[in-house]
Structures are given as C-alpha cells and as structure tokens.
C-alpha cells in the first residue's frame, strides 16, 4: 500500500493519522467526562488531568501534521451517484472534523495557559509542555474572563465532537452496508478497492 492517497483509496499516512487520532479523541472524551465528575479531594484527580492534557496535546500535534498532509495530498473523491445534499454534508462534516481536532485541544491549551492556577502540563511524565506565553504577567482579574471563555469553548467544542463522532461512524456504516461502496474500505488497511469512486 502506498504512503500517499490516490484516486482509489487513502494511503498509509492518512490512514495512520485517521485511526490514531480517532482512538486518542475517543479516549480523551472518556477521560474528560470522567475527570469532571471526580471530587476535588480525589488524590488521582491531578494526575488524570495531566493525562487528559497530554493526550489532547498529542492530538493537537498530530492534527496539525494531518491538516498539512491533507493540503499537499488530495483525498479520494466522494463516490459517484450521491445526491447533492449528501455530498455537501459529507464534505462539510470532514472539514468540521479537521476544524474540531485542532480547535478542541487548542482551546484546552489556551484555557489552561490562562488559568490563574498557572499549572503547567507534565507531558506523560516526560517533560513539561509549556503554557502559551501570551498570558504571562497578566493579573488574576484579567486572566479570569479569558480562562472562562476558553473553558466554555473547550467544553462546547468537545460536546460538538461527542455528537458528531457517532454521526460520522453511522455515515461510514451507511456507505458500507447500505450503499455497499468502498468509502469505509478505502480507509481500512489491507482491503482491496477497485472502483475509483
Ligand atoms: C482531543 C482533544 C481533547 C478532547 C476530545 C477533550 C475533551 C474534553 C471533555 C469531553 C471534557 C469534559 C467536558 C465536560 O465537563 O462536559 C474536557 C474537559 C477539560 N479539558 Fe479537554 N479535551 C481535549 C484536549 C484538551 C487539552 C489539550 C487540554 C489542555 C492542555 C484540555 C484540558 C481540559 C480541562 C482543564 C478540562 C476541564 C474543564 C472544566 O473544568 O470544565 N483538554 N475535555
């Protein structure tokens, strides 16, 4: 299988990005929802936040690379015979996901960087991932609204993902089982795809 996409299917690089980011996003949604319910007194709470932030920052780095790869390496076409509204929603959904995989972790990073607590991120215990520099020297009063705004944005965008991920999965299954086209197969390693669209 080639590294680059062609008109038949995704290449190994795009597939690697897709499945790795998908796995990390789903894991981080679960960790994010779980940690929010933990009482302040829980001794593991701080560590679990560090894990959430580390996974999220990994997603951010991978997503930036993925978007760059997408820009220089066109994807296979939408299958022939799909109605105009379905083609539009498929394209809109894909661009929305590209936006969300960058915007969700970026909003999280801005939120913690503007936190009056000033906690850094221990990246999987390996090194300290720096906070964004824009907020250094700001007073607690000035930081507070910035932190609140990006907290709201992070939670809202994360919940948009929670709604859209099942729709995305449902669309892939619709292609595979009802339309019986190659849309799911061309994103799966080791499958044979013959029809360019
Ligand atoms: C793929 C990336 C990420 C996903 C899918 C994600 C998802 C979530 C979810 C579902 C929640 C819980 C929302 C709720 O309480 O209803 C959450 C909360 C949180 N996330 Fe993320 N997150 C990501 C990346 C990040 C990053 C990169 C950071 C910081 C560097 C971060 C920091 C936080 C914090 C501090 C909270 C708690 C917010 C609060 O107290 O309300 N997240 N995240």
PDB file of N, CA and C in Angstrom, residues 146-186:
ATOM      1  N   UNK A 146     -10.651  35.366  30.368  1.00  0.00           N
ATOM      2  CA  UNK A 146     -10.047  34.626  29.250  1.00  0.00           C
ATOM      3  C   UNK A 146     -10.166  33.127  29.531  1.00  0.00           C
ATOM      4  N   UNK A 147      -9.807  32.755  30.765  1.00  0.00           N
ATOM      5  CA  UNK A 147      -9.896  31.347  31.157  1.00  0.00           C
ATOM      6  C   UNK A 147     -11.326  30.834  31.013  1.00  0.00           C
ATOM      7  N   UNK A 148     -12.284  31.635  31.514  1.00  0.00           N
ATOM      8  CA  UNK A 148     -13.702  31.218  31.464  1.00  0.00           C
ATOM      9  C   UNK A 148     -14.176  31.039  30.024  1.00  0.00           C
ATOM     10  N   UNK A 149     -13.788  32.005  29.150  1.00  0.00           N
ATOM     11  CA  UNK A 149     -14.231  31.950  27.746  1.00  0.00           C
ATOM     12  C   UNK A 149     -13.721  30.683  27.070  1.00  0.00           C
ATOM     13  N   UNK A 150     -12.434  30.380  27.283  1.00  0.00           N
ATOM     14  CA  UNK A 150     -11.877  29.211  26.594  1.00  0.00           C
ATOM     15  C   UNK A 150     -12.309  27.899  27.253  1.00  0.00           C
ATOM     16  N   UNK A 151     -12.651  27.954  28.522  1.00  0.00           N
ATOM     17  CA  UNK A 151     -13.223  26.764  29.164  1.00  0.00           C
ATOM     18  C   UNK A 151     -14.577  26.449  28.510  1.00  0.00           C
ATOM     19  N   UNK A 152     -15.400  27.505  28.350  1.00  0.00           N
ATOM     20  CA  UNK A 152     -16.707  27.315  27.706  1.00  0.00           C
ATOM     21  C   UNK A 152     -16.515  26.809  26.275  1.00  0.00           C
ATOM     22  N   UNK A 153     -15.555  27.413  25.556  1.00  0.00           N
ATOM     23  CA  UNK A 153     -15.315  27.000  24.160  1.00  0.00           C
ATOM     24  C   UNK A 153     -14.863  25.543  24.113  1.00  0.00           C
ATOM     25  N   UNK A 154     -13.949  25.170  25.017  1.00  0.00           N
ATOM     26  CA  UNK A 154     -13.427  23.793  25.019  1.00  0.00           C
ATOM     27  C   UNK A 154     -14.548  22.788  25.261  1.00  0.00           C
ATOM     28  N   UNK A 155     -15.366  23.074  26.256  1.00  0.00           N
ATOM     29  CA  UNK A 155     -16.444  22.129  26.598  1.00  0.00           C
ATOM     30  C   UNK A 155     -17.473  22.084  25.457  1.00  0.00           C
ATOM     31  N   UNK A 156     -17.823  23.258  24.910  1.00  0.00           N
ATOM     32  CA  UNK A 156     -18.813  23.295  23.814  1.00  0.00           C
ATOM     33  C   UNK A 156     -18.300  22.533  22.590  1.00  0.00           C
ATOM     34  N   UNK A 157     -17.042  22.788  22.221  1.00  0.00           N
ATOM     35  CA  UNK A 157     -16.486  22.122  21.030  1.00  0.00           C
ATOM     36  C   UNK A 157     -16.313  20.621  21.281  1.00  0.00           C
ATOM     37  N   UNK A 158     -15.916  20.264  22.514  1.00  0.00           N
ATOM     38  CA  UNK A 158     -15.778  18.826  22.837  1.00  0.00           C
ATOM     39  C   UNK A 158     -17.142  18.138  22.726  1.00  0.00           C
ATOM     40  N   UNK A 159     -18.201  18.814  23.189  1.00  0.00           N
ATOM     41  CA  UNK A 159     -19.544  18.230  23.077  1.00  0.00           C
ATOM     42  C   UNK A 159     -20.012  18.168  21.623  1.00  0.00           C
ATOM     43  N   UNK A 160     -19.582  19.117  20.791  1.00  0.00           N
ATOM     44  CA  UNK A 160     -19.893  19.023  19.357  1.00  0.00           C
ATOM     45  C   UNK A 160     -19.281  17.743  18.796  1.00  0.00           C
ATOM     46  N   UNK A 161     -18.066  17.444  19.243  1.00  0.00           N
ATOM     47  CA  UNK A 161     -17.411  16.201  18.802  1.00  0.00           C
ATOM     48  C   UNK A 161     -18.182  14.973  19.280  1.00  0.00           C
ATOM     49  N   UNK A 162     -18.637  15.043  20.529  1.00  0.00           N
ATOM     50  CA  UNK A 162     -19.373  13.893  21.095  1.00  0.00           C
ATOM     51  C   UNK A 162     -20.620  13.609  20.252  1.00  0.00           C
ATOM     52  N   UNK A 163     -21.238  14.673  19.723  1.00  0.00           N
ATOM     53  CA  UNK A 163     -22.428  14.495  18.873  1.00  0.00           C
ATOM     54  C   UNK A 163     -22.018  14.018  17.470  1.00  0.00           C
ATOM     55  N   UNK A 164     -20.930  14.586  16.948  1.00  0.00           N
ATOM     56  CA  UNK A 164     -20.582  14.309  15.546  1.00  0.00           C
ATOM     57  C   UNK A 164     -19.892  12.959  15.330  1.00  0.00           C
ATOM     58  N   UNK A 165     -19.147  12.481  16.340  1.00  0.00           N
ATOM     59  CA  UNK A 165     -18.441  11.198  16.142  1.00  0.00           C
ATOM     60  C   UNK A 165     -19.427  10.065  15.815  1.00  0.00           C
ATOM     61  N   UNK A 166     -20.519   9.880  16.588  1.00  0.00           N
ATOM     62  CA  UNK A 166     -21.460   8.806  16.212  1.00  0.00           C
ATOM     63  C   UNK A 166     -22.087   9.019  14.830  1.00  0.00           C
ATOM     64  N   UNK A 167     -22.325  10.283  14.442  1.00  0.00           N
ATOM     65  CA  UNK A 167     -22.883  10.538  13.103  1.00  0.00           C
ATOM     66  C   UNK A 167     -21.888  10.118  12.014  1.00  0.00           C
ATOM     67  N   UNK A 168     -20.614  10.418  12.279  1.00  0.00           N
ATOM     68  CA  UNK A 168     -19.552  10.062  11.335  1.00  0.00           C
ATOM     69  C   UNK A 168     -19.467   8.528  11.190  1.00  0.00           C
ATOM     70  N   UNK A 169     -19.527   7.834  12.331  1.00  0.00           N
ATOM     71  CA  UNK A 169     -19.484   6.363  12.304  1.00  0.00           C
ATOM     72  C   UNK A 169     -20.712   5.834  11.561  1.00  0.00           C
ATOM     73  N   UNK A 170     -21.890   6.422  11.850  1.00  0.00           N
ATOM     74  CA  UNK A 170     -23.125   5.976  11.191  1.00  0.00           C
ATOM     75  C   UNK A 170     -23.018   6.178   9.676  1.00  0.00           C
ATOM     76  N   UNK A 171     -22.415   7.311   9.253  1.00  0.00           N
ATOM     77  CA  UNK A 171     -22.270   7.572   7.813  1.00  0.00           C
ATOM     78  C   UNK A 171     -21.364   6.513   7.171  1.00  0.00           C
ATOM     79  N   UNK A 172     -20.274   6.154   7.868  1.00  0.00           N
ATOM     80  CA  UNK A 172     -19.356   5.136   7.318  1.00  0.00           C
ATOM     81  C   UNK A 172     -20.085   3.792   7.181  1.00  0.00           C
ATOM     82  N   UNK A 173     -20.894   3.453   8.185  1.00  0.00           N
ATOM     83  CA  UNK A 173     -21.628   2.174   8.141  1.00  0.00           C
ATOM     84  C   UNK A 173     -22.711   2.203   7.058  1.00  0.00           C
ATOM     85  N   UNK A 174     -23.334   3.379   6.873  1.00  0.00           N
ATOM     86  CA  UNK A 174     -24.334   3.538   5.807  1.00  0.00           C
ATOM     87  C   UNK A 174     -23.697   3.252   4.443  1.00  0.00           C
ATOM     88  N   UNK A 175     -22.491   3.810   4.227  1.00  0.00           N
ATOM     89  CA  UNK A 175     -21.798   3.561   2.955  1.00  0.00           C
ATOM     90  C   UNK A 175     -21.497   2.073   2.785  1.00  0.00           C
ATOM     91  N   UNK A 176     -21.028   1.466   3.874  1.00  0.00           N
ATOM     92  CA  UNK A 176     -20.548   0.088   3.774  1.00  0.00           C
ATOM     93  C   UNK A 176     -21.692  -0.911   3.595  1.00  0.00           C
ATOM     94  N   UNK A 177     -22.733  -0.760   4.429  1.00  0.00           N
ATOM     95  CA  UNK A 177     -23.769  -1.804   4.453  1.00  0.00           C
ATOM     96  C   UNK A 177     -24.974  -1.481   3.567  1.00  0.00           C
ATOM     97  N   UNK A 178     -25.302  -0.184   3.390  1.00  0.00           N
ATOM     98  CA  UNK A 178     -26.488   0.135   2.599  1.00  0.00           C
ATOM     99  C   UNK A 178     -26.123   0.511   1.162  1.00  0.00           C
ATOM    100  N   UNK A 179     -25.182   1.437   1.009  1.00  0.00           N
ATOM    101  CA  UNK A 179     -24.778   1.796  -0.353  1.00  0.00           C
ATOM    102  C   UNK A 179     -23.800   0.782  -0.952  1.00  0.00           C
ATOM    103  N   UNK A 180     -23.154   0.018  -0.065  1.00  0.00           N
ATOM    104  CA  UNK A 180     -22.177  -1.010  -0.480  1.00  0.00           C
ATOM    105  C   UNK A 180     -21.101  -0.444  -1.404  1.00  0.00           C
ATOM    106  N   UNK A 181     -20.603   0.736  -1.050  1.00  0.00           N
ATOM    107  CA  UNK A 181     -19.486   1.288  -1.832  1.00  0.00           C
ATOM    108  C   UNK A 181     -18.176   1.108  -1.052  1.00  0.00           C
ATOM    109  N   UNK A 182     -17.103   1.745  -1.543  1.00  0.00           N
ATOM    110  CA  UNK A 182     -15.768   1.496  -0.966  1.00  0.00           C
ATOM    111  C   UNK A 182     -15.342   2.527   0.081  1.00  0.00           C
ATOM    112  N   UNK A 183     -16.272   3.381   0.488  1.00  0.00           N
ATOM    113  CA  UNK A 183     -15.872   4.510   1.349  1.00  0.00           C
ATOM    114  C   UNK A 183     -15.203   4.041   2.655  1.00  0.00           C
ATOM    115  N   UNK A 184     -15.756   3.054   3.333  1.00  0.00           N
ATOM    116  CA  UNK A 184     -15.128   2.574   4.568  1.00  0.00           C
ATOM    117  C   UNK A 184     -13.870   1.769   4.245  1.00  0.00           C
ATOM    118  N   UNK A 185     -14.005   0.884   3.238  1.00  0.00           N
ATOM    119  CA  UNK A 185     -12.867   0.009   2.884  1.00  0.00           C
ATOM    120  C   UNK A 185     -11.618   0.816   2.534  1.00  0.00           C
ATOM    121  N   UNK A 186     -11.797   1.941   1.862  1.00  0.00           N
ATOM    122  CA  UNK A 186     -10.598   2.666   1.419  1.00  0.00           C
ATOM    123  C   UNK A 186      -9.861   3.356   2.568  1.00  0.00           C
TER     124      UNK A 186
END
